[in-house]
mmCIF file of C-alpha atoms in Angstrom:
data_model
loop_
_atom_site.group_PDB
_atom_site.id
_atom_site.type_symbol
_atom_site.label_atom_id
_atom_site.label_comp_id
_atom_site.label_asym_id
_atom_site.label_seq_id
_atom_site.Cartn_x
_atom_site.Cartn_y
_atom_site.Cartn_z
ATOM 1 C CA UNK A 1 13.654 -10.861 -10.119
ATOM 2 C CA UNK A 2 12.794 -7.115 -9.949
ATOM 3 C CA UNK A 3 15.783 -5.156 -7.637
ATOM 4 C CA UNK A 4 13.851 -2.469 -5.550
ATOM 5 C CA UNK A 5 16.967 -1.675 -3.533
ATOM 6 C CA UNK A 6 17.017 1.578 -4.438
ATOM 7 C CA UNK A 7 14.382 3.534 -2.258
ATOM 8 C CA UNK A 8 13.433 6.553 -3.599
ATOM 9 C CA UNK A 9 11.559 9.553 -2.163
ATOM 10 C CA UNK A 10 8.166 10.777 -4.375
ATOM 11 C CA UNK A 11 6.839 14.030 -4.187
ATOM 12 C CA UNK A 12 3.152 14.617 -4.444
ATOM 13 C CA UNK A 13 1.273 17.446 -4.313
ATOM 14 C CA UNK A 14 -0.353 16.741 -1.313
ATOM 15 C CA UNK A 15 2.776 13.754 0.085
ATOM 16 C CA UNK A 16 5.870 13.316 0.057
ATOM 17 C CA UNK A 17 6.534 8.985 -0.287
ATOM 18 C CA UNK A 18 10.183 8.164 1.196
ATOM 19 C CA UNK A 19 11.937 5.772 3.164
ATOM 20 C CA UNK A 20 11.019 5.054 7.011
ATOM 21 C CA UNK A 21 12.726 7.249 9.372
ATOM 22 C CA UNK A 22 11.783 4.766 12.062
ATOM 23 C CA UNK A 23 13.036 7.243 14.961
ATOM 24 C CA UNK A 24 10.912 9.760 13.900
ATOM 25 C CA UNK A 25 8.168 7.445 12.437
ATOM 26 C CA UNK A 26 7.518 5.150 15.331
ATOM 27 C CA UNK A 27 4.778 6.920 16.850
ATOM 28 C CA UNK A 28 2.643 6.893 13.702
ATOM 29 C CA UNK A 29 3.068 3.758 12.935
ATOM 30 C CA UNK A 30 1.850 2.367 16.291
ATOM 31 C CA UNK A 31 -0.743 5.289 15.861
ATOM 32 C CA UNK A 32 -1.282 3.537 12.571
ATOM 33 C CA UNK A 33 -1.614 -0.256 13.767
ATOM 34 C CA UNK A 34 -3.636 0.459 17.017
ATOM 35 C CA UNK A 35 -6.393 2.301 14.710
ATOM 36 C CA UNK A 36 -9.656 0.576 14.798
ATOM 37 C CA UNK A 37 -10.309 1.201 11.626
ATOM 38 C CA UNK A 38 -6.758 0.019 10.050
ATOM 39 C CA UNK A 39 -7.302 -3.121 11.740
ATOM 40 C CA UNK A 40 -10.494 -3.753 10.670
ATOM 41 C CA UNK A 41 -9.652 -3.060 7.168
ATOM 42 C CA UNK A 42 -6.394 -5.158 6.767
ATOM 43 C CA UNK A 43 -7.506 -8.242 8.665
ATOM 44 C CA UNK A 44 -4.584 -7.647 11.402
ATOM 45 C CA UNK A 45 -4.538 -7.524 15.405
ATOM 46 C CA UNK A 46 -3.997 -4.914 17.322
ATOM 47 C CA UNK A 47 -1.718 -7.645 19.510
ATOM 48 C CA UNK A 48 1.647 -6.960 18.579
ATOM 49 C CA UNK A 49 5.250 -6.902 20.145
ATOM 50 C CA UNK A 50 6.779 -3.633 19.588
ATOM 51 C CA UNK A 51 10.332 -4.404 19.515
ATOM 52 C CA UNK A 52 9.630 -6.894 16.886
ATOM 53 C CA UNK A 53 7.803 -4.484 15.082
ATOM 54 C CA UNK A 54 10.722 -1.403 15.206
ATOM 55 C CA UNK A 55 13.274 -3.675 13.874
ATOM 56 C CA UNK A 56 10.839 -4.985 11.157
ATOM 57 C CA UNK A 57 10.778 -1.009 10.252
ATOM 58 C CA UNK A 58 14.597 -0.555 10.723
ATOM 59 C CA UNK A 59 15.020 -3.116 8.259
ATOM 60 C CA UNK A 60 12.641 -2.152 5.282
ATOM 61 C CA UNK A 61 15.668 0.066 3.932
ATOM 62 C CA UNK A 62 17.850 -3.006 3.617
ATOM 63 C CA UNK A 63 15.249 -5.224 1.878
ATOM 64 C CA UNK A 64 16.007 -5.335 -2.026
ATOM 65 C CA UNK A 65 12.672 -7.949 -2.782
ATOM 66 C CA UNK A 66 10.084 -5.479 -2.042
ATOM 67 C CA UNK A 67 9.842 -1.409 -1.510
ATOM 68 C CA UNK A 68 8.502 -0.083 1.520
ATOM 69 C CA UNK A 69 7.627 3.764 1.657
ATOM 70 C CA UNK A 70 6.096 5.987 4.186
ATOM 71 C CA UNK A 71 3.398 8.431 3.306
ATOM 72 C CA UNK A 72 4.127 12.019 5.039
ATOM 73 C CA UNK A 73 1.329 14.460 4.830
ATOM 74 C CA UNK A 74 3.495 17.745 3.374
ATOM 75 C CA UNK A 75 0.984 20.084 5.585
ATOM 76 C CA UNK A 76 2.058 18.431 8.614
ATOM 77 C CA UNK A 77 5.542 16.761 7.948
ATOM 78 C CA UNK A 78 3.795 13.712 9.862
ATOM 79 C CA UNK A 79 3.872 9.675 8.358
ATOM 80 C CA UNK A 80 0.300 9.213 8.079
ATOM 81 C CA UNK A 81 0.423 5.919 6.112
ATOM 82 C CA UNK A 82 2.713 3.371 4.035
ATOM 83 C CA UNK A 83 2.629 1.883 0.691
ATOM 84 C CA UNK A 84 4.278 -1.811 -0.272
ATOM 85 C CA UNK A 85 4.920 -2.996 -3.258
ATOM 86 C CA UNK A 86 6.274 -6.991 -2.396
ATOM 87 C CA UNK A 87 5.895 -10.881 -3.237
ATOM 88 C CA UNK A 88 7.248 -10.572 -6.467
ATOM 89 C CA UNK A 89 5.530 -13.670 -9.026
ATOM 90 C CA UNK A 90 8.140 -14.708 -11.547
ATOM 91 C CA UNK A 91 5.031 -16.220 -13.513
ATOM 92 C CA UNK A 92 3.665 -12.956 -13.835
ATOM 93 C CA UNK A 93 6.402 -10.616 -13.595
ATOM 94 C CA UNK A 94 4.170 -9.146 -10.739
ATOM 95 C CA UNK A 95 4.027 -7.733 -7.679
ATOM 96 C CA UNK A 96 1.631 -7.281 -4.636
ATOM 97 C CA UNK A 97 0.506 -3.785 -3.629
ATOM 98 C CA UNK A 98 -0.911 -2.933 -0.382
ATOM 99 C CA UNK A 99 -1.471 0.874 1.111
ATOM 100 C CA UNK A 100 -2.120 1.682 4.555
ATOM 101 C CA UNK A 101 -3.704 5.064 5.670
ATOM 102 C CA UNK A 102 -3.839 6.145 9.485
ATOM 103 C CA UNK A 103 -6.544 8.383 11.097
ATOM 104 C CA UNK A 104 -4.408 11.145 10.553
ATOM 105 C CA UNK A 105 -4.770 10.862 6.665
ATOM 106 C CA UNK A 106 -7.906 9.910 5.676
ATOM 107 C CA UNK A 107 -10.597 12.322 3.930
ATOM 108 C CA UNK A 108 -7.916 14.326 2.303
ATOM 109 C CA UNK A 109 -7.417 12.175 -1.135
ATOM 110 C CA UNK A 110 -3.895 11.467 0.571
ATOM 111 C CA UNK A 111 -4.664 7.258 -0.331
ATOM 112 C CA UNK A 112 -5.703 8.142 -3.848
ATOM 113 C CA UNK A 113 -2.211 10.349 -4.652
ATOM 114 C CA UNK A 114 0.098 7.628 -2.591
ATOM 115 C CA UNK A 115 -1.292 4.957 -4.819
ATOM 116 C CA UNK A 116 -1.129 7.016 -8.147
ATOM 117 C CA UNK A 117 2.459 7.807 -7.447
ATOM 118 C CA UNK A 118 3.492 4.654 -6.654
ATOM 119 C CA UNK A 119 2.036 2.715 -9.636
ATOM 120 C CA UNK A 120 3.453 5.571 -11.564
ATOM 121 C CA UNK A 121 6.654 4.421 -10.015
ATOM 122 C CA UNK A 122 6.784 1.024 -10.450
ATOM 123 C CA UNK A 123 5.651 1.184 -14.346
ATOM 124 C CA UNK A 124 8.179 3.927 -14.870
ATOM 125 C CA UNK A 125 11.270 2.267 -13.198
ATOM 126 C CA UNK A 126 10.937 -1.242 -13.181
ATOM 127 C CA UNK A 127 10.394 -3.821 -15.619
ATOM 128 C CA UNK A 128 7.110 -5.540 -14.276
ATOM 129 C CA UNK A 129 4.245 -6.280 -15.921
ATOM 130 C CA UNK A 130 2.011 -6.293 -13.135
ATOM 131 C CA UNK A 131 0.717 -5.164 -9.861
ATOM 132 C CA UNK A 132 -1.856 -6.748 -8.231
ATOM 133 C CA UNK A 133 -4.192 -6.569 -4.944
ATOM 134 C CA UNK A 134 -6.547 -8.119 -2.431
ATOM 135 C CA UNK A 135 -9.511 -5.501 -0.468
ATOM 136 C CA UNK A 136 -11.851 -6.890 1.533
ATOM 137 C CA UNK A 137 -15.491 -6.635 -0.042
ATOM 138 C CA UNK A 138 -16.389 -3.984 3.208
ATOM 139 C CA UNK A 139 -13.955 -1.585 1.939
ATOM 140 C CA UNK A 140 -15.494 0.067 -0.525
ATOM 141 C CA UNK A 141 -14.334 2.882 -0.480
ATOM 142 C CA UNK A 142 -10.795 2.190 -1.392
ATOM 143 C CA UNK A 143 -11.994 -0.321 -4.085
ATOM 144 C CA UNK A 144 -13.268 2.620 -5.286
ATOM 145 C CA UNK A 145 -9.283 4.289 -5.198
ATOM 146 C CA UNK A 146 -7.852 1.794 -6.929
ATOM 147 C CA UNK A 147 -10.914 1.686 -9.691
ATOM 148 C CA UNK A 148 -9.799 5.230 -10.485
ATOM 149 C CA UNK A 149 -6.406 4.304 -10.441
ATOM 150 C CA UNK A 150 -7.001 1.512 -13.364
ATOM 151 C CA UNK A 151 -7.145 -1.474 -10.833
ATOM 152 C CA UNK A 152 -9.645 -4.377 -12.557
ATOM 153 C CA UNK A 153 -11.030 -6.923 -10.387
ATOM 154 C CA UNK A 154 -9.865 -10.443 -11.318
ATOM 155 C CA UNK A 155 -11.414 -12.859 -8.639
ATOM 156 C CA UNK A 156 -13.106 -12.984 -5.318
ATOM 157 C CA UNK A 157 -12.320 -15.134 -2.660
ATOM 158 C CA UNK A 158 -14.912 -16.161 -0.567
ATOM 159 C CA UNK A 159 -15.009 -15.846 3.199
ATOM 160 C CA UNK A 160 -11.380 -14.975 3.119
ATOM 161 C CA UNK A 161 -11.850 -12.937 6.834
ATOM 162 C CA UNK A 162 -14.431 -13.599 10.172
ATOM 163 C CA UNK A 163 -14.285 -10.113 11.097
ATOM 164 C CA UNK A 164 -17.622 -9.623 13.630
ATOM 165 C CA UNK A 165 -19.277 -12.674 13.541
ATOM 166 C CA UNK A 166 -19.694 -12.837 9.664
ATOM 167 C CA UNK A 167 -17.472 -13.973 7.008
ATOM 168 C CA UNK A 168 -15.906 -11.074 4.359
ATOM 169 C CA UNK A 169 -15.038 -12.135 0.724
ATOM 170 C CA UNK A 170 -11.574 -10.515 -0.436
ATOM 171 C CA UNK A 171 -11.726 -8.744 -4.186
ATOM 172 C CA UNK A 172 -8.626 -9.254 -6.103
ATOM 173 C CA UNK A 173 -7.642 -6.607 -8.648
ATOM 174 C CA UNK A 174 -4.854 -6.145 -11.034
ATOM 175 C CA UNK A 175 -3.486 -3.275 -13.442
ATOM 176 C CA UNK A 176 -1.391 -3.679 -15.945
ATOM 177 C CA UNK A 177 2.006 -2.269 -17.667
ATOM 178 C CA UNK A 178 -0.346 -2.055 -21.030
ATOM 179 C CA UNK A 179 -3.427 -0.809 -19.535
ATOM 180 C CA UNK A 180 -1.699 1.810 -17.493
ATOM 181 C CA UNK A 181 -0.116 3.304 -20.525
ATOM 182 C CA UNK A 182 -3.254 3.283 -22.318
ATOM 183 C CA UNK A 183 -4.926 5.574 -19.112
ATOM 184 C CA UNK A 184 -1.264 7.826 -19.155
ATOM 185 C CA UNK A 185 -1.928 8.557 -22.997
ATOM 186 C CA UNK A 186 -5.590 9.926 -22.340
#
């Protein structure tokens, strides 16, 4: 098992990645999981119960399984976003990553840095082998992110999500330790 206990804060050019300050993070977030397009875009309801969701927040600091980071836009000091890294597969020595980006943050290549720096992060401080993700097929625009990043797609499962009346196939992509270093050596 991978310790991510230690939560660090990254600094970007364009973001800072650090632990939730849920006082002063609250508003974004809800900002963040009330946005049409955020719920579109990770499946998820815009029906949620908000003291359930603070303490889930308060708590991210305390959870040594998985690391949970907020994305702060440096030229506004606002949490536009959040990266996870979580669900940690012993088979694989590999773990999930999923990034979040609220109307705030988009169009400003803040998604492409937060996910640089954080697979940066994990390769550099941790042991695993791999990180791996799902994105539904009508997002492709942030397949497109984590193409540049190194992300390869593995498998596609079919009508994973009804979102509209028609079914939405989810891409699953994975980068690895070795092909990571190969793309840091270029």
């Amino acid at each position: 098992m991978i310790s991510l206990k230690e939560k660090p804060t990254i600094l970007g050019q364009k973001i800072i990645l650090r632990p939730f300050d849920v006082e002063k993070d609250f508003p974004y977030i809800e900002e963040c999981m009330q946005d049409p397009v955020v719920i579109k875009y990770t499946g998820s309801s815009d029906d949620y119960n908000r003291e359930e969701v603070y303490e889930w927040y308060r708590t991210r600091k305390d959870q040594a399984d998985r690391l949970d980071l907020a994305i702060v836009d440096q030229s506004t000091k606002i949490m536009v976003g959040e990266v996870v890294v979580n669900l940690f597969d012993e088979t694989r020595n590999s773990m999930n990553f999923r990034i979040l980006i609220g109307p705030r943050g988009r169009d400003k290549g803040l998604g492409t840095e937060a996910t640089q720096l954080i697979v940066d992060y994990i390769f550099k401080e941790t042991s695993l082998k791999e990180l791996t993700l799902s994105v539904f097929a009508f997002n492709p625009r942030a397949k497109r992110v984590y193409e540049k990043i190194g992300f390869v797609i593995e498998s596609i499962d079919e009508n994973e999500l009804e979102y509209d009346g028609k079914w939405i196939d989810s891409i699953n992509m994975s980068l690895t330790r070795e092909d990571w270093e190969k793309r840091r050596n270029y």
